[in-house]
Amino acid sequence: MSAAGMTDALRRLEAMLLIRAYEEKLVEFQRGGAPGTCTSVGQEACAVGVVGALESRDRILTNHRSAAHLIARGADPGRLMAEVLGRVDGYCGGRSGSLHISAKELGVVLTSTIVGGELSMAPGVALAQKMGQGEPGGIVAVFFGDGAACEGIFHEALNLAVQWQLPLLFVCENNDWQAFVHRRETMPDNAIADWAAGHGLPVATVDGNDVEAVHAAARDVVAAIRADGQPRFLELVTYRLRGHFEPDDQVYVDADELARWQARDPLQGQADRLLALGALDAANLMQLRDRVAARIEAAARFAQASAWPDPRTLTHHVYAEQGARS
Amino acid sequence: MSAAGMTDALRRLEAMLLIRAYEEKLVEFQRGGAPGTCTSVGQEACAVGVVGALESRDRILTNHRSAAHLIARGADPGRLMAEVLGRVDGYCGGRSGSLHISAKELGVVLTSTIVGGELSMAPGVALAQKMGQGEPGGIVAVFFGDGAACEGIFHEALNLAVQWQLPLLFVCENNDWQAFVHRRETMPDNAIADWAAGHGLPVATVDGNDVEAVHAAARDVVAAIRADGQPRFLELVTYRLRGHFEPDDQVYVDADELARWQARDPLQGQADRLLALGALDAANLMQLRDRVAARIEAAARFAQASAWPDPRTLTHHVYAEQGARS
Amino acid sequence: MTRMTTEQAIHQALAEEMQRDERVLLMGEGVATKRPDLVQDFGATRVRNTPLAEAIVAGTAVGAAASGLRPVVDLLFAPFLAYAMDALVNSAGKLRYLSGGQFEFPLVAMSMTGSGWCVGAQHNHNLEAMFAHAPGLKVVMPSTAADFKGLLKAAIRDDNPVVFFTDLGLLHQEGEVPDVADHVVPLGLAAVRRVGADVTLVSYAKTVGVCLQAAEQLQAQGIAAEVIDLRTLKPLDETTVLRSLRKTGRLVVVTEASGLCGMAAELAALAATRAFDVLRAPVVRLTGPDAPGASSWVLEQAALPTVEAVVEAVQGMLVEVAVGREALAAS
Amino acid sequence: MTRMTTEQAIHQALAEEMQRDERVLLMGEGVATKRPDLVQDFGATRVRNTPLAEAIVAGTAVGAAASGLRPVVDLLFAPFLAYAMDALVNSAGKLRYLSGGQFEFPLVAMSMTGSGWCVGAQHNHNLEAMFAHAPGLKVVMPSTAADFKGLLKAAIRDDNPVVFFTDLGLLHQEGEVPDVADHVVPLGLAAVRRVGADVTLVSYAKTVGVCLQAAEQLQAQGIAAEVIDLRTLKPLDETTVLRSLRKTGRLVVVTEASGLCGMAAELAALAATRAFDVLRAPVVRLTGPDAPGASSWVLEQAALPTVEAVVEAVQGMLVEVAVGREALAAS
Ligand SMILES: Cc1ncc(C[n+]2csc(CCOP(=O)(O)OP(=O)(O)O)c2C)c(N)n1
Ligand SMILES: Cc1ncc(C[n+]2csc(CCOP(=O)(O)OP(=O)(O)O)c2C)c(N)n1
Ligand SMILES: [Mg+2]
Ligand SMILES: [Mg+2]
């Protein structure tokens, strides 16, 4: 690994640590009575690897499990937490809560917690891009799960993207779970890649717990899309280490399977890799963790200090102010 | 071809002639002011080939373009015409009209004119069959078009049928048209078979204008489903020779393409085959046509003589009478 | 004024708006086939046939609208909106609010419905109230060629998602359309089609004609009916309706859609909650039955509110007036 | 009587009906995971986790129902019904009629909605009126544990498609459930939760509690409110409502759902069309706003009709009564 490569790899480790610390703080909040969240614990490498391969001119659509994508994109953990807590300083002024956080300023648009909603809108965002509405050369990435791939809209979106040649990257985080149903109960093995391949676009399947592998694959497909404007499909094989939505005792999860994946924790993997390469020593790692922890503590203070929305604003933002344009 | 084979082949020719004559009569009715219909002119071999491979214990779901399936199944052309004309003697008492004719007594159930509706219900019919509600050993066949294959529900149905191992035959009549849009504008070449194959069930593609080929293929897959209870997929490559819905001037249709397919008219093909084999001579063919024409004339008289529904029955059959069973 | 059909008015509106604003694009199953002149004038990029997949067509419109385009999608018949429900109701109607106002959804979803073609309930279902009940959407359902043109143009220019219904019974009906350069009819304003002081008939789409005919017959009996064409169902022009009720004190609502939780319920509720003090008779709802649409011509016709029913309802309401007049005449 | 939560009541109903009739089966995303005892008792064939695909889950229920089974599908949160709309509205609601009565659709589609969990509009959307407006369906939305059990059992036995809504704010609420062997509550009958002669409060689901609290406060002020819990929204028990209105002459409708074309509109319309002669005051609709549900606790709470608002509305209506009484007292 080159020196620059190591710097990037370190940055990716830090991003993953930040996401983990952020979500652990939210778990703590939840235990204290705050609303629950869908954490991406165990899937941080997917977000960090892919989002890091995108540029600011690119657009991202995500779903109910969005924290990692948002933080990887540079979202302020304080404003995210404020949103989860329903406060005015949240990205959506507290209206969204954790489940549909968009941050247009960051290019994270149209987050939907309806499974498949993000897939239904992504071709439109890519079409606007293709028709000159976005920044020149921008592409669109849509994140969704293995469960979303069971919704018919998944196929409709793939077909439209292929047929209309849209600059759209489909990123499926196959984490083996669809809320309380194991993937194996819902589809054949390897189904997702097979289904996507049936649509005739290039499909790659990558270890979603190896952030460097994810990043390399994402860099390649992003470059390819930027070059030819055609859609691509990336399947990231990963695992949901915590429950579906906090709190979740996971009694329904096979303990051996969980243990196998815990042993493949993407943060540990990246740390081990960098320790082995000498890019990091135990002290550096400790420093990283401390820095991240400090950011999250500050974020938590910010969020908790943020005001509640004014109930008199209840019906603001239902409609765009301006009725008819001329 | 064996003697028995020839008799069957002749019967298939007659069935196709009957369907053609029936639909031509409806075109005539439409010109006289009756409601329009979606004819299956050019696709008769699909219906006759597949339906002839089914047994009475099997169930069929069809769609807006259902006349051929119904007649191939033995529906009374008079009652069908009465239905199209909105009369009481129609299979649905005139409530359906041409677009959603079901004939439960024939095992033609839950016809939907919502494209994809038939696909959404078919797994449920097959599940009931599998769970012992139908006649022992029965299977289910669902007919739909290339357009329906674009609806996400197509994939949802395939996946469920595979996952739940349902005795369900998917029959796609790929007739190159989706109302006023050519298939090529909606999907890649060979997409339907590729999509189906992505779901991991056995897929066969057959010339849908050769009734013997269709029949042979259908016989095989029906036997296979009956044997192992697993779903199968059959794509029939055919062409819609008339417009989408009468009247339709087809100005949007490429004349050369249409001419190519007209030259492959399935009725002519079967007649030529049987003439060449000596199973038929010109006089027999004339007799067949006359017999069919007489049946359709009688059917038309029956339908036209049928009464209009009583307007006072307008709200009958909205709900099942019996509210709560004990 | 130029005489034209509803179909022509719609087409003109589309052509003019595409001309005016290059962000406007048209998508749907067959839109390019059916409107070759638009393809020629504006290119295949802006007039797009789609795969047969309403959910992604509508979803794509939502995504495109939030990203700077102004899509119009033709979803054909109203029952097919069932496949577009998530995109329209959960995304277009809610994501502006849920995002704290970050996005606008300037899109129009068009569809047809109503009796007249004997196509049955899977093509003919007046379900506009479902969208009126959904938050964040606007709903339009005009009755005249001029309004089809003017309201569609306004809908395309609106920064909010608009569901635009065409009563298919009106498609070939002709009407006068103003020849002005830019005929726009603002959303949210009802039209008083006929002025009268004895009773208010409120309707929209095809049944406005029923009300006008009834008003004509009532006139002959000395009863002056005011006829209000809602045109926009959401936002609902309560002001115009209430103003009329203050004058007449009597309300008959006439819709082809069924009554339960329909627009007719909303209008009756408006009267009961906001015009109670001026009401002089029970409100009457004349609606389609709470039943799927039948195909058979006679059943399709039997489902429609008739001129006779409107006249009778009004006569029933005015019995005391008539009795009063007779008494006066006899005295 | 046994005290149990709504959740327990629902579970009992499912278990008892699966026991009673082997044609009953349960399908949905996670139903087998969440109800392992039912899997154990009735087998994996009859308690089925499904792929995450509401359209096919609902469609499969429709197909199965027409073919001899009696499926119950759990579609989780009400907004997800958007994906099941075609199966429920176009197929289950219409195909019996369109086929001239050839098929029956004995199925139950369950879903949850309502405020209380701060999950926002894509999980919390009281859209029951959309299904009430659709032909051929029945719609149930209970408020007590006893009714959850009894009405769910009745819904499963009904030969028609029933959309069964659970207000998630009630899931953990406890109530007394009769210990009879087979506690069935017939569909289509409202319950008078409290008798009173001065004003009728009509509601369903969580807001029945709001009405009961308001009635309590009003009692202290000498105002007797009758509280009606609709329980079944379709078929609507008009008789019980009208009977009450004849007594009280005053109607306040309280729903968490929004007003426009909602159940509150229907009730107000019922009063305006069928109880006009006995109405003594304008009908009042107290509903959620015509806005998507916000996640933030304070906004979620602000969207709910409150006890205070109900009390105030009633006081407003009874001003003349009060004035009259005072005058009486002063004389
Ligand atoms: C249409 C719809 N159905 C069901 C749900 C409830 N739900 C939320 S997340 C989830 C699981 C989604 O699984 P997957 O797509 O694999 O994403 P993951 O949660 O594993 O990241 C479910 C069923 C929903 N939000 N939307
Ligand atoms: C959901 C839905 N969308 C659109 C239509 C209008 N429509 C009726 S038939 C048809 C074409 C269907 O194409 P295909 O599935 O290939 O069947 P074909 O008509 O060719 O037999 C269309 C678009 C419909 N009935 N339902
Ligand atoms: Mg998953
Ligand atoms: Mg076709």
CSV table of N, CA and C in Angstrom, one decimal, chain A residues 238-289:
chain,number,residue,atom,x,y,z
A,238,THR,N,-22.6,-8.6,3.6
A,238,THR,CA,-22.2,-8.2,5.0
A,238,THR,C,-23.2,-8.8,5.9
A,239,TYR,N,-23.3,-8.2,7.1
A,239,TYR,CA,-24.2,-8.8,8.1
A,239,TYR,C,-24.6,-7.7,9.1
A,240,ARG,N,-25.8,-7.8,9.6
A,240,ARG,CA,-26.3,-6.9,10.5
A,240,ARG,C,-26.0,-7.4,11.9
A,241,LEU,N,-25.0,-6.7,12.6
A,241,LEU,CA,-24.6,-7.3,13.9
A,241,LEU,C,-25.5,-7.0,15.0
A,242,ARG,N,-26.2,-5.8,15.0
A,242,ARG,CA,-27.2,-5.6,16.0
A,242,ARG,C,-28.6,-5.9,15.5
A,243,GLY,N,-29.6,-5.6,16.3
A,243,GLY,CA,-30.9,-6.0,15.8
A,243,GLY,C,-31.4,-5.1,14.7
A,244,HIS,N,-32.7,-5.3,14.4
A,244,HIS,CA,-33.3,-4.5,13.3
A,244,HIS,C,-33.5,-3.1,13.6
A,245,PHE,N,-34.1,-2.9,14.8
A,245,PHE,CA,-34.5,-1.5,15.3
A,245,PHE,C,-34.3,-1.6,16.8
A,246,GLU,N,-33.6,-0.6,17.3
A,246,GLU,CA,-33.4,-0.7,18.8
A,246,GLU,C,-34.7,-0.4,19.5
A,247,PRO,N,-34.9,-1.1,20.6
A,247,PRO,CA,-34.1,-2.3,21.1
A,247,PRO,C,-34.6,-3.5,20.5
A,248,ASP,N,-33.7,-4.5,20.4
A,248,ASP,CA,-34.0,-5.8,19.7
A,248,ASP,C,-33.2,-6.8,20.3
A,249,ASP,N,-33.8,-7.8,21.0
A,249,ASP,CA,-33.0,-8.8,21.7
A,249,ASP,C,-32.4,-9.8,20.8
A,250,GLN,N,-32.8,-9.9,19.6
A,250,GLN,CA,-32.2,-10.8,18.6
A,250,GLN,C,-32.3,-12.3,19.0
A,251,VAL,N,-33.3,-12.6,19.8
A,251,VAL,CA,-33.5,-14.0,20.2
A,251,VAL,C,-33.7,-14.9,18.9
A,252,TYR,N,-34.1,-14.3,17.9
A,252,TYR,CA,-34.4,-15.1,16.7
A,252,TYR,C,-33.2,-15.3,15.8
A,253,VAL,N,-32.0,-14.8,16.2
A,253,VAL,CA,-30.8,-14.9,15.4
A,253,VAL,C,-30.0,-16.1,15.9
A,254,ASP,N,-29.5,-16.8,14.9
A,254,ASP,CA,-28.6,-18.0,15.2
A,254,ASP,C,-27.3,-17.5,15.8
A,255,ALA,N,-27.0,-18.0,17.0
A,255,ALA,CA,-25.9,-17.5,17.7
A,255,ALA,C,-24.6,-17.8,17.0
A,256,ASP,N,-24.5,-18.9,16.4
A,256,ASP,CA,-23.2,-19.3,15.7
A,256,ASP,C,-23.0,-18.4,14.5
A,257,GLU,N,-24.1,-18.1,13.8
A,257,GLU,CA,-23.9,-17.3,12.6
A,257,GLU,C,-23.5,-15.9,13.0
A,258,LEU,N,-24.1,-15.4,14.1
A,258,LEU,CA,-23.8,-14.1,14.6
A,258,LEU,C,-22.3,-14.0,15.0
A,259,ALA,N,-21.9,-15.1,15.7
A,259,ALA,CA,-20.5,-15.1,16.2
A,259,ALA,C,-19.5,-15.1,15.1
A,260,ARG,N,-19.8,-15.9,14.0
A,260,ARG,CA,-19.0,-15.9,12.9
A,260,ARG,C,-18.8,-14.5,12.3
A,261,TRP,N,-19.9,-13.8,12.2
A,261,TRP,CA,-19.8,-12.4,11.6
A,261,TRP,C,-19.2,-11.4,12.6
A,262,GLN,N,-19.4,-11.6,13.9
A,262,GLN,CA,-18.8,-10.7,14.8
A,262,GLN,C,-17.3,-10.8,14.7
A,263,ALA,N,-16.8,-12.0,14.4
A,263,ALA,CA,-15.4,-12.2,14.3
A,263,ALA,C,-14.9,-11.5,13.0
A,264,ARG,N,-15.8,-11.1,12.2
A,264,ARG,CA,-15.4,-10.4,10.9
A,264,ARG,C,-15.7,-9.0,11.0
A,265,ASP,N,-15.8,-8.4,12.2
A,265,ASP,CA,-16.2,-7.0,12.4
A,265,ASP,C,-15.3,-6.1,11.4
A,266,PRO,N,-15.9,-5.3,10.6
A,266,PRO,CA,-15.1,-4.6,9.6
A,266,PRO,C,-14.2,-3.5,10.3
A,267,LEU,N,-14.5,-3.0,11.4
A,267,LEU,CA,-13.6,-2.1,12.1
A,267,LEU,C,-12.3,-2.8,12.6
A,268,GLN,N,-12.6,-3.9,13.2
A,268,GLN,CA,-11.4,-4.7,13.7
A,268,GLN,C,-10.6,-5.1,12.5
A,269,GLY,N,-11.2,-5.5,11.4
A,269,GLY,CA,-10.4,-6.0,10.2
A,269,GLY,C,-9.5,-4.9,9.7
A,270,GLN,N,-10.1,-3.7,9.6
A,270,GLN,CA,-9.3,-2.6,9.1
A,270,GLN,C,-8.2,-2.2,10.0
A,271,ALA,N,-8.5,-2.2,11.3
A,271,ALA,CA,-7.5,-1.8,12.3
A,271,ALA,C,-6.4,-2.9,12.3
A,272,ASP,N,-6.7,-4.1,12.2
A,272,ASP,CA,-5.7,-5.2,12.2
A,272,ASP,C,-4.8,-5.0,10.9
A,273,ARG,N,-5.5,-4.7,9.8
A,273,ARG,CA,-4.7,-4.6,8.6
A,273,ARG,C,-3.7,-3.5,8.7
A,274,LEU,N,-4.2,-2.3,9.3
A,274,LEU,CA,-3.3,-1.2,9.4
A,274,LEU,C,-2.2,-1.4,10.4
A,275,LEU,N,-2.6,-2.1,11.5
A,275,LEU,CA,-1.5,-2.4,12.5
A,275,LEU,C,-0.5,-3.3,11.9
A,276,ALA,N,-1.0,-4.3,11.1
A,276,ALA,CA,0.0,-5.2,10.5
A,276,ALA,C,0.9,-4.5,9.5
A,277,LEU,N,0.3,-3.5,8.8
A,277,LEU,CA,1.1,-2.8,7.8
A,277,LEU,C,2.0,-1.8,8.4
A,278,GLY,N,1.8,-1.6,9.7
A,278,GLY,CA,2.6,-0.6,10.4
A,278,GLY,C,2.1,0.9,10.2
A,279,ALA,N,0.9,1.0,9.6
A,279,ALA,CA,0.4,2.3,9.4
A,279,ALA,C,-0.2,2.9,10.7
A,280,LEU,N,-0.2,2.1,11.7
A,280,LEU,CA,-0.9,2.4,12.9
A,280,LEU,C,-0.3,1.6,14.0
A,281,ASP,N,-0.2,2.2,15.2
A,281,ASP,CA,0.2,1.4,16.4
A,281,ASP,C,-0.9,1.5,17.4
A,282,ALA,N,-0.8,0.8,18.4
A,282,ALA,CA,-1.9,0.8,19.4
A,282,ALA,C,-2.2,2.2,20.0
A,283,ALA,N,-1.1,2.9,20.1
A,283,ALA,CA,-1.3,4.3,20.7
A,283,ALA,C,-2.1,5.2,19.7
A,284,ASN,N,-1.7,5.1,18.4
A,284,ASN,CA,-2.5,5.8,17.4
A,284,ASN,C,-4.0,5.4,17.4
A,285,LEU,N,-4.2,4.1,17.5
A,285,LEU,CA,-5.5,3.7,17.5
A,285,LEU,C,-6.3,4.2,18.6
A,286,MET,N,-5.7,4.2,19.8
A,286,MET,CA,-6.3,4.8,21.0
A,286,MET,C,-6.6,6.3,20.7
A,287,GLN,N,-5.7,7.0,20.1
A,287,GLN,CA,-5.9,8.4,19.8
A,287,GLN,C,-7.1,8.6,18.9
A,288,LEU,N,-7.1,7.8,17.9
A,288,LEU,CA,-8.3,7.8,16.9
A,288,LEU,C,-9.6,7.7,17.7
A,289,ARG,N,-9.6,6.6,18.5
A,289,ARG,CA,-10.8,6.3,19.3
A,289,ARG,C,-11.2,7.5,20.1
